[in-house]
Amino acid sequence: MVPDTTTSPRTGRQELLTALGEIEQRVLWLSAATIDHANRVRPNPTGLKVGGHQASCASMVSIMTTLWFHELTADDRVSVKPHASPALHAVNHLLGELPAEALTTLRSFGGLQSYPSRTKDPDPVDYSTGSVGIGATAPIWGALARRYVEGRFPGAGTGRQYALLGDAELDEGACWEAVQDPMVAGLGEVVWIVDLNRQSLDRVVPALSAERLAGMFEAAGWQVLTLKYGEQLTELFSRPGGEALRTRLDTMGNPEYQRLLRCTPAELRDRLPGTGSTREPLERLIATLDDDALHSAVRNLGGHDLGALLDAYAAIDDTRPTVILAYTVKGRGLHSEGHPQNHSSLLTRDQLADLATRTGTDLDDPWRPLPADSAAARLCAERAEELRRPPVERITPPPVPTDFGRTPGGTGTTQQAFGRALLDLSRSAPEAAARVVTVSPDVSSSTNLGGWLNKVGVWSPTERVDWFADDAETILHWRENPTGQHVELGIAETNLVGLLGELGATWSRWGQPLLPIGIMYDPFVNRALEPWQFGIYAGGQSLLVGTPSGVTLAPEGGAHQSITTPSLGLEQPGCTTWDPAFAQDTEWCVLAALSLLGRPDGGSAYLRLSTRPVDQSLAAVPADPAARERRRRQAVAGAYGLRRAEGTPDVTLAAMGAMVPEALAAADRLASLGVAADVVCVTSPGLLFRATQARRGLDDAPQWILDQAFPADRAAPLVTLLDGHPHTLAFLGTVHNTPVTPLGVTHFGQSGALDEVYRHHGIDTESVVRAALDLTHRP
């Protein structure tokens, strides 16, 4: 146990604990009543399960009460475990942030969300949670993002970053990837509080060991505070037979302990002593306790002891991350407490009525406020004032240019063009470039970020010596200091996108917009997709660059050839995808993506780039300024006509990314066979799909790009081509209801030369020509 060092300037300790205890009981009641109302009171004509987690809320009530009503400052931020959402709303209600009628809207359309949401809930929610592991790690990346912002644009303040998580959430590997990352060890403002109730959804976890968890955190440099027993049990341990009681509880398996919580006093007196050497002294000890004291003692765990929790907060070492392992009982205070299947169980009407009586509330008036003259009500009002945050004054991001006015020549790759675009931005728009922060998982040199890193340096909270600065053979200079604009994490894509999401949320948290760019190998985007899309859901705006991509990584083999990533823009809300073919298109799309970031009406973007060298003259960028601007607008909007055949076309070849050279070569071959082919360069399947939906009244996106890229007077059968799954562009046949043959990659790749791999997948020039001839019924 940690020492008792807590004092309160507002009131004496006992008076404080009494007031907190009253608030604790009200939070328990409100969370249970909110879930009950959603399931049993509110009309449900469909009969579908509404759900909620009364037991999961109950295990967190003491922790949340002591945090919000004593410990937190206005600068602190808290991530609340998903299933404790009703408890969070109960807390916010008591702080005056949520009216009583809102508590009746849990899980209803337009009402309180099932899980905490920054963007959808009406009351203050610091972090969106609901996906295992993401809510736990988000405060880590939030702390790093705050430090980054504060070092450049003061105003983000200080404050701790708390994560309240269930012990089962620690089964998620993302938690440990974050805990052990070298960047995390110095984040002393990070505090995890683990609700150690030793239950998962289906069962009591038999072998969960707090000692093993503590060792893992300590090995990563974290401070570990363990709250196992409360004041009542601690006092019993000092009595005759107390050591036997401690030994019995310490060595007891989790399921056996949980079963004790379901026992009558008589059963408890028989079961608790056990059968070993502890039985006799334990029988003597518990004989001195009446039934109520025995019932209370067996469930007196540290995570429900208000005083022990306050002492733990006072013992936090702010020089390193801290984890508080707080032993709790799932469902504590409810009739379902300790039952292995209580995860989503609901109290009966009689049980709820009993809870109302025990918590001093009224089943018929469930939202009745605390008595205005009570110490609890006064504490709520006082804490509401202390925790009130001033409105965030949002700064508009500096303007991002749309065109650098330079036309790339020679042979190059879109990956190279991306690196050059960042350098050009720093020269042409230094204010915008100053807000760019790049993040990568140890792939900076292999993704063409070298020039950018050499210019801006690597971010570190403190300056570090570059021991290779004077090495003549060193090309990538690793200068680490607080002014750097690149953050390098270990090889863990979930860490990267977690940080990316929080860097992309600084505009809404502290009013300071950043332009965050994450770079990773495209084959690994799917590994990071779920946490990245959750970051978008939570309001994070960022640019994710997947490079290199596709089966154009021919010698790398199937393990490094991405197939499904091109369709992300079709499927991910809040995100625009671009897959450019040429360096010029890449520049335009990068600038367009950056212009979306850091603003209320903005969004995220995904850029899929290639290492395939392409002759840049094939882009045929217009020299006339007006025609060039028209091309730029089309490229950013999703597609442009790259080549128009003379007269009416017999077929249209719509190609994307690295496959455009094959489409152009196929058009030449078809022309020699007397088949006229238009070639359309697709840059964004997602934007084109939205335009087709808008044409049918199913979206509000602009439609003009369809008329310019696919004019009605040139409608013809379509062959679509990309180095990913063919369904990505198959919808283009609906633009004019023309026949379409989609070509792409539908099975794992092979190692080999580029022509061999293309031929293997049927996306080479020969395959395009055959598909076009079949569509036009030519011999």
mmCIF file of N, CA, C and O in Angstrom, residues 403-412 417 420 424 582-588 614-625 627-629 631-632 640:
data_model
loop_
_atom_site.group_PDB
_atom_site.id
_atom_site.type_symbol
_atom_site.label_atom_id
_atom_site.label_comp_id
_atom_site.label_asym_id
_atom_site.label_seq_id
_atom_site.Cartn_x
_atom_site.Cartn_y
_atom_site.Cartn_z
ATOM 1 N N ASP A 403 0.020 24.668 -55.957
ATOM 2 C CA ASP A 403 0.912 24.271 -57.050
ATOM 3 C C ASP A 403 2.234 24.999 -56.864
ATOM 4 O O ASP A 403 2.253 26.210 -56.634
ATOM 5 N N PHE A 404 3.323 24.274 -56.937
ATOM 6 C CA PHE A 404 4.636 24.902 -56.835
ATOM 7 C C PHE A 404 5.093 25.499 -58.165
ATOM 8 O O PHE A 404 6.115 26.177 -58.226
ATOM 9 N N GLY A 405 4.362 25.189 -59.245
ATOM 10 C CA GLY A 405 4.677 25.769 -60.541
ATOM 11 C C GLY A 405 5.854 25.128 -61.251
ATOM 12 O O GLY A 405 6.348 25.663 -62.254
ATOM 13 N N ARG A 406 6.293 24.004 -60.774
ATOM 14 C CA ARG A 406 7.410 23.294 -61.404
ATOM 15 C C ARG A 406 6.890 22.005 -62.013
ATOM 16 O O ARG A 406 6.081 21.302 -61.395
ATOM 17 N N THR A 407 7.373 21.663 -63.217
ATOM 18 C CA THR A 407 6.932 20.429 -63.871
ATOM 19 C C THR A 407 8.060 19.408 -63.841
ATOM 20 O O THR A 407 9.106 19.609 -64.476
ATOM 21 N N PRO A 408 7.894 18.320 -63.094
ATOM 22 C CA PRO A 408 8.953 17.308 -63.026
ATOM 23 C C PRO A 408 9.211 16.683 -64.393
ATOM 24 O O PRO A 408 8.299 16.488 -65.192
ATOM 25 N N GLY A 409 10.458 16.377 -64.665
ATOM 26 C CA GLY A 409 10.832 15.723 -65.911
ATOM 27 C C GLY A 409 11.629 14.471 -65.644
ATOM 28 O O GLY A 409 11.785 14.022 -64.505
ATOM 29 N N GLY A 410 12.127 13.862 -66.711
ATOM 30 C CA GLY A 410 12.934 12.663 -66.586
ATOM 31 C C GLY A 410 12.118 11.469 -66.133
ATOM 32 O O GLY A 410 10.920 11.364 -66.403
ATOM 33 N N THR A 411 12.777 10.579 -65.421
ATOM 34 C CA THR A 411 12.124 9.376 -64.903
ATOM 35 C C THR A 411 12.136 9.432 -63.377
ATOM 36 O O THR A 411 13.164 9.744 -62.776
ATOM 37 N N GLY A 412 11.007 9.139 -62.773
ATOM 38 C CA GLY A 412 10.952 9.202 -61.323
ATOM 39 C C GLY A 412 9.789 8.407 -60.776
ATOM 40 O O GLY A 412 8.977 7.859 -61.522
ATOM 41 N N ALA A 417 8.664 11.789 -55.439
ATOM 42 C CA ALA A 417 7.954 13.061 -55.574
ATOM 43 C C ALA A 417 7.397 13.526 -54.244
ATOM 44 O O ALA A 417 7.355 14.729 -53.965
ATOM 45 N N ARG A 420 10.199 15.188 -52.292
ATOM 46 C CA ARG A 420 10.502 16.501 -52.857
ATOM 47 C C ARG A 420 9.410 17.510 -52.516
ATOM 48 O O ARG A 420 9.679 18.698 -52.283
ATOM 49 N N ASP A 424 9.899 21.203 -51.010
ATOM 50 C CA ASP A 424 9.395 22.373 -51.727
ATOM 51 C C ASP A 424 8.437 23.174 -50.855
ATOM 52 O O ASP A 424 8.398 24.408 -50.926
ATOM 53 N N PHE A 582 1.833 10.036 -61.488
ATOM 54 C CA PHE A 582 2.984 10.850 -61.874
ATOM 55 C C PHE A 582 3.426 11.757 -60.729
ATOM 56 O O PHE A 582 2.659 12.037 -59.790
ATOM 57 N N ALA A 583 4.658 12.249 -60.844
ATOM 58 C CA ALA A 583 5.211 13.128 -59.823
ATOM 59 C C ALA A 583 4.391 14.399 -59.687
ATOM 60 O O ALA A 583 4.154 14.888 -58.577
ATOM 61 N N GLN A 584 3.930 14.953 -60.829
ATOM 62 C CA GLN A 584 3.150 16.175 -60.764
ATOM 63 C C GLN A 584 1.827 15.954 -60.028
ATOM 64 O O GLN A 584 1.415 16.755 -59.191
ATOM 65 N N ASP A 585 1.161 14.840 -60.339
ATOM 66 C CA ASP A 585 -0.080 14.524 -59.631
ATOM 67 C C ASP A 585 0.183 14.351 -58.139
ATOM 68 O O ASP A 585 -0.638 14.758 -57.298
ATOM 69 N N THR A 586 1.295 13.735 -57.792
ATOM 70 C CA THR A 586 1.627 13.506 -56.384
ATOM 71 C C THR A 586 1.753 14.820 -55.639
ATOM 72 O O THR A 586 1.202 14.992 -54.540
ATOM 73 N N GLU A 587 2.477 15.755 -56.240
ATOM 74 C CA GLU A 587 2.630 17.068 -55.611
ATOM 75 C C GLU A 587 1.276 17.714 -55.364
ATOM 76 O O GLU A 587 0.989 18.191 -54.262
ATOM 77 N N TRP A 588 0.437 17.729 -56.381
ATOM 78 C CA TRP A 588 -0.878 18.359 -56.243
ATOM 79 C C TRP A 588 -1.715 17.677 -55.165
ATOM 80 O O TRP A 588 -2.388 18.337 -54.375
ATOM 81 N N VAL A 614 8.762 5.904 -63.568
ATOM 82 C CA VAL A 614 7.863 6.213 -64.680
ATOM 83 C C VAL A 614 8.413 7.405 -65.441
ATOM 84 O O VAL A 614 8.884 8.386 -64.839
ATOM 85 N N ASP A 615 8.339 7.331 -66.748
ATOM 86 C CA ASP A 615 8.724 8.444 -67.616
ATOM 87 C C ASP A 615 7.725 9.582 -67.396
ATOM 88 O O ASP A 615 6.551 9.447 -67.742
ATOM 89 N N GLN A 616 8.197 10.692 -66.853
ATOM 90 C CA GLN A 616 7.294 11.772 -66.481
ATOM 91 C C GLN A 616 6.732 12.528 -67.685
ATOM 92 O O GLN A 616 5.721 13.237 -67.550
ATOM 93 N N SER A 617 7.342 12.353 -68.851
ATOM 94 C CA SER A 617 6.785 13.004 -70.043
ATOM 95 C C SER A 617 5.428 12.412 -70.411
ATOM 96 O O SER A 617 4.622 13.059 -71.093
ATOM 97 N N LEU A 618 5.148 11.186 -69.935
ATOM 98 C CA LEU A 618 3.850 10.569 -70.223
ATOM 99 C C LEU A 618 2.700 11.345 -69.580
ATOM 100 O O LEU A 618 1.552 11.238 -70.019
ATOM 101 N N ALA A 619 3.003 12.139 -68.561
ATOM 102 C CA ALA A 619 1.956 12.913 -67.900
ATOM 103 C C ALA A 619 1.413 14.016 -68.796
ATOM 104 O O ALA A 619 0.274 14.458 -68.615
ATOM 105 N N ALA A 620 2.204 14.467 -69.749
ATOM 106 C CA ALA A 620 1.776 15.511 -70.689
ATOM 107 C C ALA A 620 1.127 16.679 -69.963
ATOM 108 O O ALA A 620 0.012 17.118 -70.299
ATOM 109 N N VAL A 621 1.804 17.210 -68.947
ATOM 110 C CA VAL A 621 1.265 18.333 -68.181
ATOM 111 C C VAL A 621 1.183 19.559 -69.085
ATOM 112 O O VAL A 621 2.177 19.947 -69.705
ATOM 113 N N PRO A 622 0.026 20.187 -69.204
ATOM 114 C CA PRO A 622 -0.108 21.345 -70.103
ATOM 115 C C PRO A 622 0.823 22.487 -69.699
ATOM 116 O O PRO A 622 1.023 22.761 -68.512
ATOM 117 N N ALA A 623 1.368 23.150 -70.688
ATOM 118 C CA ALA A 623 2.237 24.295 -70.431
ATOM 119 C C ALA A 623 1.438 25.561 -70.181
ATOM 120 O O ALA A 623 1.866 26.433 -69.417
ATOM 121 N N ASP A 624 0.290 25.677 -70.813
ATOM 122 C CA ASP A 624 -0.537 26.863 -70.625
ATOM 123 C C ASP A 624 -1.031 26.927 -69.180
ATOM 124 O O ASP A 624 -1.547 25.935 -68.654
ATOM 125 N N PRO A 625 -0.899 28.084 -68.524
ATOM 126 C CA PRO A 625 -1.284 28.170 -67.108
ATOM 127 C C PRO A 625 -2.735 27.800 -66.843
ATOM 128 O O PRO A 625 -3.036 27.104 -65.858
ATOM 129 N N ALA A 627 -4.704 25.843 -68.693
ATOM 130 C CA ALA A 627 -4.883 24.410 -68.921
ATOM 131 C C ALA A 627 -4.225 23.597 -67.798
ATOM 132 O O ALA A 627 -4.739 22.546 -67.387
ATOM 133 N N ARG A 628 -3.088 24.093 -67.288
ATOM 134 C CA ARG A 628 -2.415 23.404 -66.182
ATOM 135 C C ARG A 628 -3.307 23.404 -64.942
ATOM 136 O O ARG A 628 -3.450 22.385 -64.261
ATOM 137 N N GLU A 629 -3.917 24.558 -64.644
ATOM 138 C CA GLU A 629 -4.786 24.648 -63.481
ATOM 139 C C GLU A 629 -5.997 23.734 -63.645
ATOM 140 O O GLU A 629 -6.450 23.114 -62.678
ATOM 141 N N ARG A 631 -6.032 20.924 -65.286
ATOM 142 C CA ARG A 631 -5.524 19.566 -65.023
ATOM 143 C C ARG A 631 -5.363 19.345 -63.525
ATOM 144 O O ARG A 631 -5.699 18.283 -63.001
ATOM 145 N N ARG A 632 -4.831 20.332 -62.822
ATOM 146 C CA ARG A 632 -4.631 20.173 -61.375
ATOM 147 C C ARG A 632 -5.950 19.927 -60.668
ATOM 148 O O ARG A 632 -6.067 19.025 -59.828
ATOM 149 N N TYR A 640 -8.590 12.521 -64.700
ATOM 150 C CA TYR A 640 -8.513 13.436 -65.839
ATOM 151 C C TYR A 640 -8.260 12.623 -67.109
ATOM 152 O O TYR A 640 -7.728 11.498 -67.063
#
